[in-house]
Coordinates of C-alpha atoms and ligand atoms in Angstrom, one line a residue:
X1 CA 119.3 33.9 -14.9
X2 CA 115.8 32.6 -14.4
X3 CA 114.4 32.0 -10.7
X4 CA 114.1 28.4 -11.7
X5 CA 117.6 28.0 -12.4
X6 CA 118.3 29.6 -9.0
X7 CA 116.6 26.4 -7.4
X8 CA 113.8 28.2 -5.7
X9 CA 110.8 26.4 -4.4
X10 CA 107.9 25.9 -7.0
X11 CA 105.5 27.8 -4.6
X12 CA 107.8 30.9 -5.0
X13 CA 108.0 30.3 -8.5
X14 CA 104.4 30.4 -9.0
X15 CA 104.5 33.8 -6.8
X16 CA 106.9 35.1 -8.9
X17 CA 105.1 34.6 -12.1
X18 CA 101.9 36.3 -10.7
X19 CA 104.2 39.4 -10.1
X20 CA 105.6 39.2 -13.5
X21 CA 109.4 39.0 -12.1
X22 CA 110.7 37.1 -15.1
X23 CA 114.5 37.2 -14.5
X24 CA 116.5 37.7 -11.6
X25 CA 118.3 41.2 -11.0
X26 CA 122.0 41.1 -10.5
X27 CA 121.8 41.5 -6.8
X28 CA 119.1 38.7 -6.6
X29 CA 121.5 36.3 -9.1
X30 CA 124.4 36.7 -6.5
X31 CA 123.0 36.9 -3.2
X32 CA 120.2 33.9 -3.4
X33 CA 122.5 31.1 -3.9
X34 CA 124.8 32.3 -0.9
X35 CA 121.7 33.0 1.4
X36 CA 120.4 29.2 0.4
X37 CA 123.7 27.7 1.1
X38 CA 123.0 29.0 4.7
X39 CA 125.8 31.6 4.9
X40 CA 125.8 35.1 6.4
X41 CA 125.8 37.6 3.9
X42 CA 127.0 41.3 3.8
X43 CA 125.4 42.8 0.7
X44 CA 126.1 46.3 -0.6
X45 CA 123.0 47.2 -3.0
X46 CA 120.8 50.3 -3.2
X47 CA 117.1 50.4 -3.7
X48 CA 115.6 49.9 -7.0
X49 CA 118.0 46.7 -7.5
X50 CA 115.5 44.2 -6.3
X51 CA 117.5 43.8 -3.2
X52 CA 114.1 43.2 -1.1
X53 CA 113.2 40.1 -3.1
X54 CA 117.2 39.1 -3.0
X55 CA 117.0 38.6 0.8
X56 CA 113.2 37.5 0.8
X57 CA 113.2 34.8 -1.8
X58 CA 115.8 32.5 -0.3
X59 CA 114.7 33.4 3.2
X60 CA 111.1 32.2 2.3
X61 CA 112.7 28.9 0.7
X62 CA 114.6 28.1 4.0
X63 CA 111.8 28.7 6.5
X64 CA 109.2 26.8 4.8
X65 CA 111.1 23.8 5.4
X66 CA 111.1 24.7 9.1
X67 CA 108.1 23.1 10.5
X68 CA 108.6 24.5 14.1
X69 CA 106.2 26.8 15.6
X70 CA 106.7 30.7 16.2
X71 CA 108.8 33.4 14.5
X72 CA 111.3 32.0 12.2
X73 CA 112.9 35.3 10.6
X74 CA 113.2 38.9 11.8
X75 CA 113.6 41.6 9.5
X76 CA 114.6 44.7 11.0
X77 CA 114.6 48.2 8.9
X78 CA 114.8 52.0 9.8
X79 CA 111.1 53.3 9.0
X80 CA 107.5 52.3 9.1
X81 CA 107.0 52.9 5.3
X82 CA 109.8 50.6 4.4
X83 CA 108.7 48.1 7.1
X84 CA 105.0 48.3 5.4
X85 CA 106.5 47.6 2.0
X86 CA 108.5 44.9 2.8
X87 CA 105.6 43.1 4.6
X88 CA 103.8 43.6 1.7
X89 CA 106.7 42.0 -0.7
X90 CA 106.5 38.9 1.7
X91 CA 102.8 38.6 1.4
X92 CA 103.1 38.5 -2.2
X93 CA 106.0 36.2 -2.3
X94 CA 104.6 33.8 0.3
X95 CA 101.3 33.6 -1.1
X96 CA 101.4 30.1 -2.0
X97 CA 103.8 28.9 0.9
X98 CA 101.5 29.5 3.6
X99 CA 104.1 31.6 5.6
X100 CA 102.7 34.6 7.4
X101 CA 104.0 37.8 8.3
X102 CA 103.4 40.9 10.4
X103 CA 104.9 44.3 10.3
X104 CA 105.7 46.0 13.8
X105 CA 106.2 49.7 14.0
X106 CA 105.0 52.5 16.0
X107 CA 102.5 55.2 15.5
X108 CA 99.3 53.0 15.3
X109 CA 96.6 52.7 18.0
X110 CA 96.1 50.4 20.8
X111 CA 94.5 47.4 18.6
X112 CA 97.8 47.3 16.8
X113 CA 99.8 46.7 19.8
X114 CA 97.5 43.6 21.0
X115 CA 97.8 42.4 17.2
X116 CA 101.4 42.7 17.2
X117 CA 101.7 41.1 20.6
X118 CA 99.7 38.1 19.7
X119 CA 101.9 37.8 16.4
X120 CA 104.9 37.9 18.4
X121 CA 104.0 35.4 20.8
X122 CA 102.1 32.8 18.8
X123 CA 101.3 33.7 15.1
X124 CA 103.5 35.1 12.5
X125 CA 106.6 33.1 11.0
X126 CA 108.1 36.6 9.8
X127 CA 108.2 39.8 11.6
X128 CA 109.2 42.9 9.9
X129 CA 109.9 45.6 12.4
X130 CA 111.4 49.2 13.2
X131 CA 113.8 48.9 16.3
X132 CA 111.8 51.2 18.6
X133 CA 108.8 49.3 18.5
X134 CA 110.2 46.0 18.5
X135 CA 112.4 46.8 21.5
X136 CA 109.0 48.1 23.5
X137 CA 107.6 44.5 22.8
X138 CA 111.0 42.7 23.9
X139 CA 111.0 44.6 27.2
X140 CA 107.6 43.2 28.2
X141 CA 109.3 39.7 28.1
X142 CA 106.8 37.9 26.2
X143 CA 108.3 37.6 22.7
X144 CA 109.5 34.2 21.7
X145 CA 112.3 33.9 19.4
X146 CA 113.3 30.2 20.5
X147 CA 112.8 28.9 16.9
X148 CA 114.2 31.8 14.9
X149 CA 116.8 31.1 12.4
X150 CA 117.0 34.2 10.1
X151 CA 118.0 37.8 11.3
X152 CA 118.0 40.5 8.4
X153 CA 118.9 44.3 8.5
X154 CA 117.8 46.1 5.8
X155 CA 119.2 49.6 5.0
X156 CA 121.8 49.2 7.7
X157 CA 123.6 52.5 6.9
X158 CA 120.5 54.6 7.3
X159 CA 119.9 52.7 10.8
X160 CA 123.2 53.8 11.7
X161 CA 122.7 57.3 10.8
X162 CA 119.4 57.4 12.6
X163 CA 121.3 56.2 16.0
X164 CA 120.0 52.9 16.1
X165 CA 123.2 51.0 16.6
X166 CA 122.6 50.0 20.3
X167 CA 118.9 49.3 19.7
X168 CA 120.2 46.5 16.8
X169 CA 122.8 45.3 19.3
X170 CA 120.1 44.9 22.1
X171 CA 117.6 43.2 19.5
X172 CA 120.3 40.7 18.6
X173 CA 121.0 39.8 22.3
X174 CA 117.2 38.5 22.2
X175 CA 118.0 36.1 19.4
X176 CA 119.3 32.4 19.4
X177 CA 123.2 32.5 19.0
X178 CA 122.9 30.1 16.0
X179 CA 121.0 31.8 13.1
X180 CA 121.9 33.0 9.6
X181 CA 122.6 36.9 9.5
X182 CA 122.0 38.9 6.5
X183 CA 122.9 42.6 5.9
X184 CA 121.7 44.8 3.3
X185 CA 123.0 48.3 3.0
X186 CA 123.7 50.8 0.1
X187 CA 127.3 52.0 1.6
X188 CA 129.5 50.3 4.1
X189 CA 130.8 53.0 6.4
X190 CA 133.3 51.9 9.3
X191 CA 130.4 52.0 11.8
X192 CA 128.6 49.2 10.0
X193 CA 131.7 47.1 10.0
X194 CA 132.0 47.2 13.6
X195 CA 128.4 46.4 14.0
X196 CA 129.0 43.4 11.7
X197 CA 131.5 42.1 14.2
X198 CA 129.2 42.2 17.0
X199 CA 126.1 40.7 15.3
X200 CA 127.2 38.4 12.5
X201 CA 129.1 35.2 12.3
X202 CA 132.6 35.2 11.4
X203 CA 133.6 35.6 7.6
X204 CA 130.2 36.5 6.2
X205 CA 130.2 36.2 2.2
X206 CA 130.0 39.6 0.6
X207 CA 128.4 41.0 -2.6
X208 CA 129.0 44.4 -4.0
X209 CA 126.9 45.7 -6.5
X210 CA 128.0 48.7 -8.4
X211 CA 127.5 50.8 -5.3
X212 CA 126.8 54.5 -5.2
X213 CA 125.6 55.2 -8.7
X214 CA 122.1 55.9 -9.7
X215 CA 120.5 53.3 -12.0
X216 CA 121.5 53.7 -15.6
X217 CA 118.0 54.5 -16.8
X218 CA 118.0 58.1 -14.7
X219 CA 118.7 60.8 -17.0
X220 CA 120.2 63.7 -14.5
X221 CA 120.5 67.3 -14.9
X222 CA 121.0 70.4 -12.6
X223 CA 120.1 74.1 -12.5
X224 CA 122.2 76.9 -10.9
X225 CA 119.7 79.0 -9.0
X226 CA 119.8 81.4 -6.0
X227 CA 117.5 80.3 -3.3
X228 CA 115.1 83.2 -3.9
X229 CA 114.2 81.8 -7.5
X230 CA 113.7 77.9 -6.2
X231 CA 110.0 78.2 -5.7
X232 CA 109.4 79.9 -9.1
X233 CA 111.7 77.4 -10.8
X234 CA 109.8 74.5 -9.5
X235 CA 106.6 75.7 -10.4
X236 CA 107.8 76.3 -13.9
X237 CA 109.2 72.6 -14.2
X238 CA 105.7 71.4 -13.2
X239 CA 104.0 73.8 -15.7
X240 CA 106.4 72.7 -18.4
X241 CA 105.7 69.0 -17.8
X242 CA 101.9 68.4 -17.8
X243 CA 102.5 65.0 -18.9
X244 CA 104.3 63.7 -16.1
X245 CA 102.0 62.4 -13.3
X246 CA 104.4 61.3 -10.6
X247 CA 106.9 63.8 -9.3
X248 CA 108.6 63.8 -6.2
X249 CA 110.3 66.8 -4.7
X250 CA 113.0 66.3 -1.9
X251 CA 114.2 68.8 0.5
X252 CA 116.5 68.6 3.1
X253 CA 114.5 69.8 6.2
X254 CA 111.0 69.5 7.2
X255 CA 110.5 73.3 7.4
X256 CA 111.3 73.5 3.6
X257 CA 108.8 70.6 3.0
X258 CA 106.3 73.0 4.4
X259 CA 107.6 76.2 2.3
X260 CA 107.5 74.2 -0.9
X261 CA 104.0 72.7 -0.6
X262 CA 102.6 76.0 0.4
X263 CA 104.0 77.7 -2.7
X264 CA 102.8 74.9 -4.9
X265 CA 99.5 74.6 -3.5
X266 CA 98.9 78.3 -3.9
X267 CA 99.3 77.6 -7.6
X268 CA 96.8 74.7 -7.3
X269 CA 99.3 71.9 -8.0
X270 CA 98.0 68.5 -6.5
X271 CA 100.6 68.4 -3.8
X272 CA 101.0 66.0 -0.9
X273 CA 103.6 66.2 1.8
X274 CA 105.5 63.7 4.0
X275 CA 108.1 64.5 6.7
X276 CA 108.7 63.1 10.3
X277 CA 106.5 65.6 11.6
X278 CA 103.4 63.7 10.2
X279 CA 101.4 61.2 12.2
X280 CA 101.6 57.7 10.8
X281 CA 98.1 57.6 9.1
X282 CA 98.7 61.0 7.7
X283 CA 101.9 59.7 6.0
X284 CA 100.3 56.4 4.9
X285 CA 97.2 58.3 3.4
X286 CA 99.4 60.8 1.5
X287 CA 101.5 57.8 0.1
X288 CA 98.0 56.1 -0.7
X289 CA 96.9 59.1 -2.6
X290 CA 100.2 59.6 -4.4
X291 CA 100.3 55.8 -5.7
X292 CA 96.8 56.0 -6.9
X293 CA 97.9 59.4 -8.6
X294 CA 95.1 61.4 -6.7
X295 CA 98.0 64.0 -6.2
X296 CA 100.6 64.6 -8.7
X297 CA 103.4 65.9 -6.4
X298 CA 104.8 64.5 -3.3
X299 CA 107.3 66.9 -1.4
X300 CA 109.2 65.1 1.3
X301 CA 112.3 64.9 3.5
X302 CA 114.8 61.9 3.0
X303 CA 112.4 60.1 5.1
X304 CA 111.0 59.0 1.7
X305 CA 114.2 58.7 -0.1
X306 CA 115.2 55.4 1.0
X307 CA 113.3 52.1 0.6
X308 CA 110.1 53.3 -0.3
X309 CA 109.1 51.7 -3.6
X310 CA 106.6 53.9 -5.5
X311 CA 106.4 52.6 -9.1
X312 CA 106.7 54.9 -12.2
X313 CA 108.0 58.1 -10.6
X314 CA 108.9 60.4 -13.8
X315 CA 110.6 63.3 -12.0
X316 CA 112.6 63.5 -9.0
X317 CA 113.5 67.1 -8.0
X318 CA 116.2 67.8 -5.5
X319 CA 115.0 71.3 -4.2
X320 CA 118.1 71.3 -2.6
X321 CA 121.6 69.1 -2.7
X322 CA 121.4 66.5 0.0
X323 CA 124.0 66.7 2.8
X324 CA 125.4 63.3 2.3
X325 CA 126.3 62.3 -0.9
X326 CA 124.9 58.8 -0.8
X327 CA 121.5 60.6 -0.1
X328 CA 121.6 61.8 -3.8
X329 CA 121.8 58.3 -4.8
X330 CA 118.8 57.2 -2.9
X331 CA 116.8 60.4 -3.9
X332 CA 117.4 59.8 -7.5
X333 CA 117.1 56.0 -6.9
X334 CA 113.0 56.8 -6.8
X335 CA 113.2 57.0 -10.4
X336 CA 114.3 54.6 -13.2
X337 CA 113.4 51.6 -10.8
X338 CA 113.8 48.2 -12.0
X339 CA 114.8 49.2 -15.7
X340 CA 112.4 51.8 -16.6
X341 CA 113.5 55.4 -17.1
X342 CA 113.5 58.9 -15.3
X343 CA 114.7 62.1 -15.0
X344 CA 116.5 63.9 -11.8
X345 CA 116.9 67.5 -11.6
X346 CA 119.0 69.0 -8.6
X347 CA 118.8 72.9 -7.5
X348 CA 122.1 73.9 -7.0
X349 CA 122.8 77.3 -4.9
X350 CA 126.3 78.7 -4.3
X351 CA 126.6 77.1 -1.2
X352 CA 125.8 73.4 -2.2
X353 CA 128.2 73.8 -5.2
X354 CA 131.2 72.1 -3.3
X355 CA 128.6 69.5 -2.0
X356 CA 127.4 68.9 -5.4
X357 CA 131.0 68.2 -6.9
X358 CA 131.6 65.7 -4.2
X359 CA 128.3 64.1 -5.3
X360 CA 129.9 63.8 -8.8
X361 CA 132.9 62.5 -7.5
X362 CA 131.1 59.6 -5.7
X363 CA 128.7 58.8 -8.7
X364 CA 131.9 59.4 -11.0
X365 CA 129.9 61.4 -13.5
X366 CA 129.7 64.9 -14.3
X367 CA 126.1 66.3 -14.5
X368 CA 124.8 69.0 -16.8
X369 CA 124.3 72.3 -15.3
X370 CA 121.8 74.7 -16.8
X371 CA 121.1 78.3 -16.1
X372 CA 117.4 79.1 -15.1
X373 CA 114.9 80.8 -17.7
X374 CA 115.7 84.3 -18.0
X375 CA 112.3 85.4 -16.9
X376 CA 112.7 83.8 -13.5
X377 CA 116.2 85.6 -12.7
X378 CA 120.1 85.3 -13.2
X379 CA 121.8 81.9 -12.1
X380 CA 125.0 81.9 -10.0
X381 CA 128.2 80.9 -11.6
X382 CA 129.3 77.4 -11.2
X383 CA 132.4 77.7 -9.0
X384 CA 132.5 74.7 -6.7
X385 CA 136.1 75.6 -5.3
X386 CA 135.3 79.3 -4.4
X387 CA 135.7 78.9 -0.5
X388 CA 133.5 81.9 0.2
X389 CA 130.6 80.0 -1.2
X390 CA 131.1 76.8 0.8
X391 CA 132.8 77.6 4.1
X392 CA 129.4 78.3 5.5
X393 CA 128.5 74.6 5.2
X394 CA 131.2 73.5 7.3
X395 CA 132.1 76.2 9.7
X396 CA 130.5 79.0 11.6
X397 CA 131.5 81.8 9.2
X398 CA 130.0 82.2 5.8
X399 CA 126.7 81.2 4.6
X400 CA 123.3 82.9 5.4
X401 CA 120.1 81.3 6.3
X402 CA 121.8 78.2 7.1
X403 CA 124.2 79.8 9.6
X404 CA 122.5 78.5 12.7
X405 CA 121.8 75.1 11.0
X406 CA 125.3 74.5 10.1
X407 CA 126.6 75.5 13.6
X408 CA 124.5 72.9 15.0
X409 CA 125.3 70.4 12.3
X410 CA 129.2 70.9 13.3
X411 CA 128.6 69.7 16.7
X412 CA 125.7 67.0 16.2
X413 CA 126.6 63.6 14.8
X414 CA 123.0 62.4 13.5
X415 CA 120.7 64.5 11.2
X416 CA 117.5 65.3 13.2
X417 CA 115.0 65.1 10.7
X418 CA 114.0 61.5 11.5
X419 CA 111.7 60.3 14.2
X420 CA 112.4 56.9 15.6
X421 CA 109.7 54.7 15.1
Ligands
LIG501 P1 113.8 46.8 -4.3 O1 115.2 47.3 -4.9 O2 113.7 45.8 -3.5 O3 113.2 48.2 -3.8 O4 113.0 46.6 -5.8 C1 112.8 47.7 -6.7 C2 111.5 47.2 -7.3 O5 111.8 46.2 -8.3 C3 110.3 46.5 -6.8 O6 109.0 47.2 -7.3 C4 110.2 45.3 -6.9 O7 109.0 44.6 -6.9 C5 110.7 45.1 -8.4 N1 111.7 44.0 -8.5 C6 112.3 43.2 -8.0 N2 112.8 42.1 -8.3 C7 112.5 42.1 -9.7 C8 112.5 41.4 -10.8 N3 113.3 40.3 -10.7 N4 111.8 41.6 -11.8 C9 111.2 42.6 -11.8 N5 111.0 43.5 -10.9 C10 111.7 43.3 -9.6

């Protein structure tokens, strides 16, 4: 379906033309008419499906007809990188509409605060914000949401994981009661269903897009590998694939980000790293360098697995199996975006076999598992049901290096690798 057929404003059609968006993606095709009708919407769609434009296009269309002053739409998302990215997409799509936006997130200097304050009081039509920083502004009492008509939550499931539920409810309490609410999420756990009841109008429309499956263009494979051989294996993969210019390596912890970066830098691979340990400026600089191909490899935690749109990723390497099956989909979703192709390779040690099997169930697909090259070492044997292997992940006994971490995870609800912005 073309965007013209969806009945969007001519100025938006012109912007889409400049961005070379020719046809609406499935989530856009389904969500845009519902939003244009003014209904609340819950959409299950993963990154890479064009979900950002699915909520931005109709929202821009509707608010461009609203001539009242002040903020008309608030978009809340979990991370600074995602806020910056959504804000950029607003700027591209709204170029001919005369609609202005600003991203409000933590980590910047005092100058940012003043600029954000100005936008929140008198300037921007659209605010794209992370919860923490927005609440700091709201607490100062000068934010004017009187004419706001649209409230959008992006990556709602990730926000729940990061413990933002109360923050979202608090933000919603500052908004006019009469408004259109749009919620986008890759998954729909029960925590979100409860949140929906508190912030949305009754009976929201729903759109479900083939959830929890990586995009069809991704070629997925796995290596069975002991921890001790992982760094050699990753170096070998990079060496064997000199034609691949954009590679992301995901690890589950910040410490492993350091470990992998150190190992690869020793071999003189152009490597940059991102985790919540890094300051905002550093994170942005690394992302810029990676996008501009000044560095070939980006190593990061799941902070970069969601939302961040970096084009043409050729290869995703999961240095370890993500703890939550949905994170696998998000990590792998970094490649093969908007119908290109890519490769995703996962390293599976004995302890992760059981978790990987759960991922295969979620994505309804069996992934080919290979042994590592003999010159690196021997592979463990695939045995996901061997309790001696996986017990360590779920209880105090078993496992090795991860013992302390597992113990903690047993009692903690939220993964702690994120810093709230
Ligand atoms: P998203 O799922 O919103 O992160 O979008 C994934 C990527 O697809 C982004 O780079 C968008 O710019 C791009 N994209 C979104 N919609 C379309 C479309 N209709 N045609 C081509 N590319 C698109």
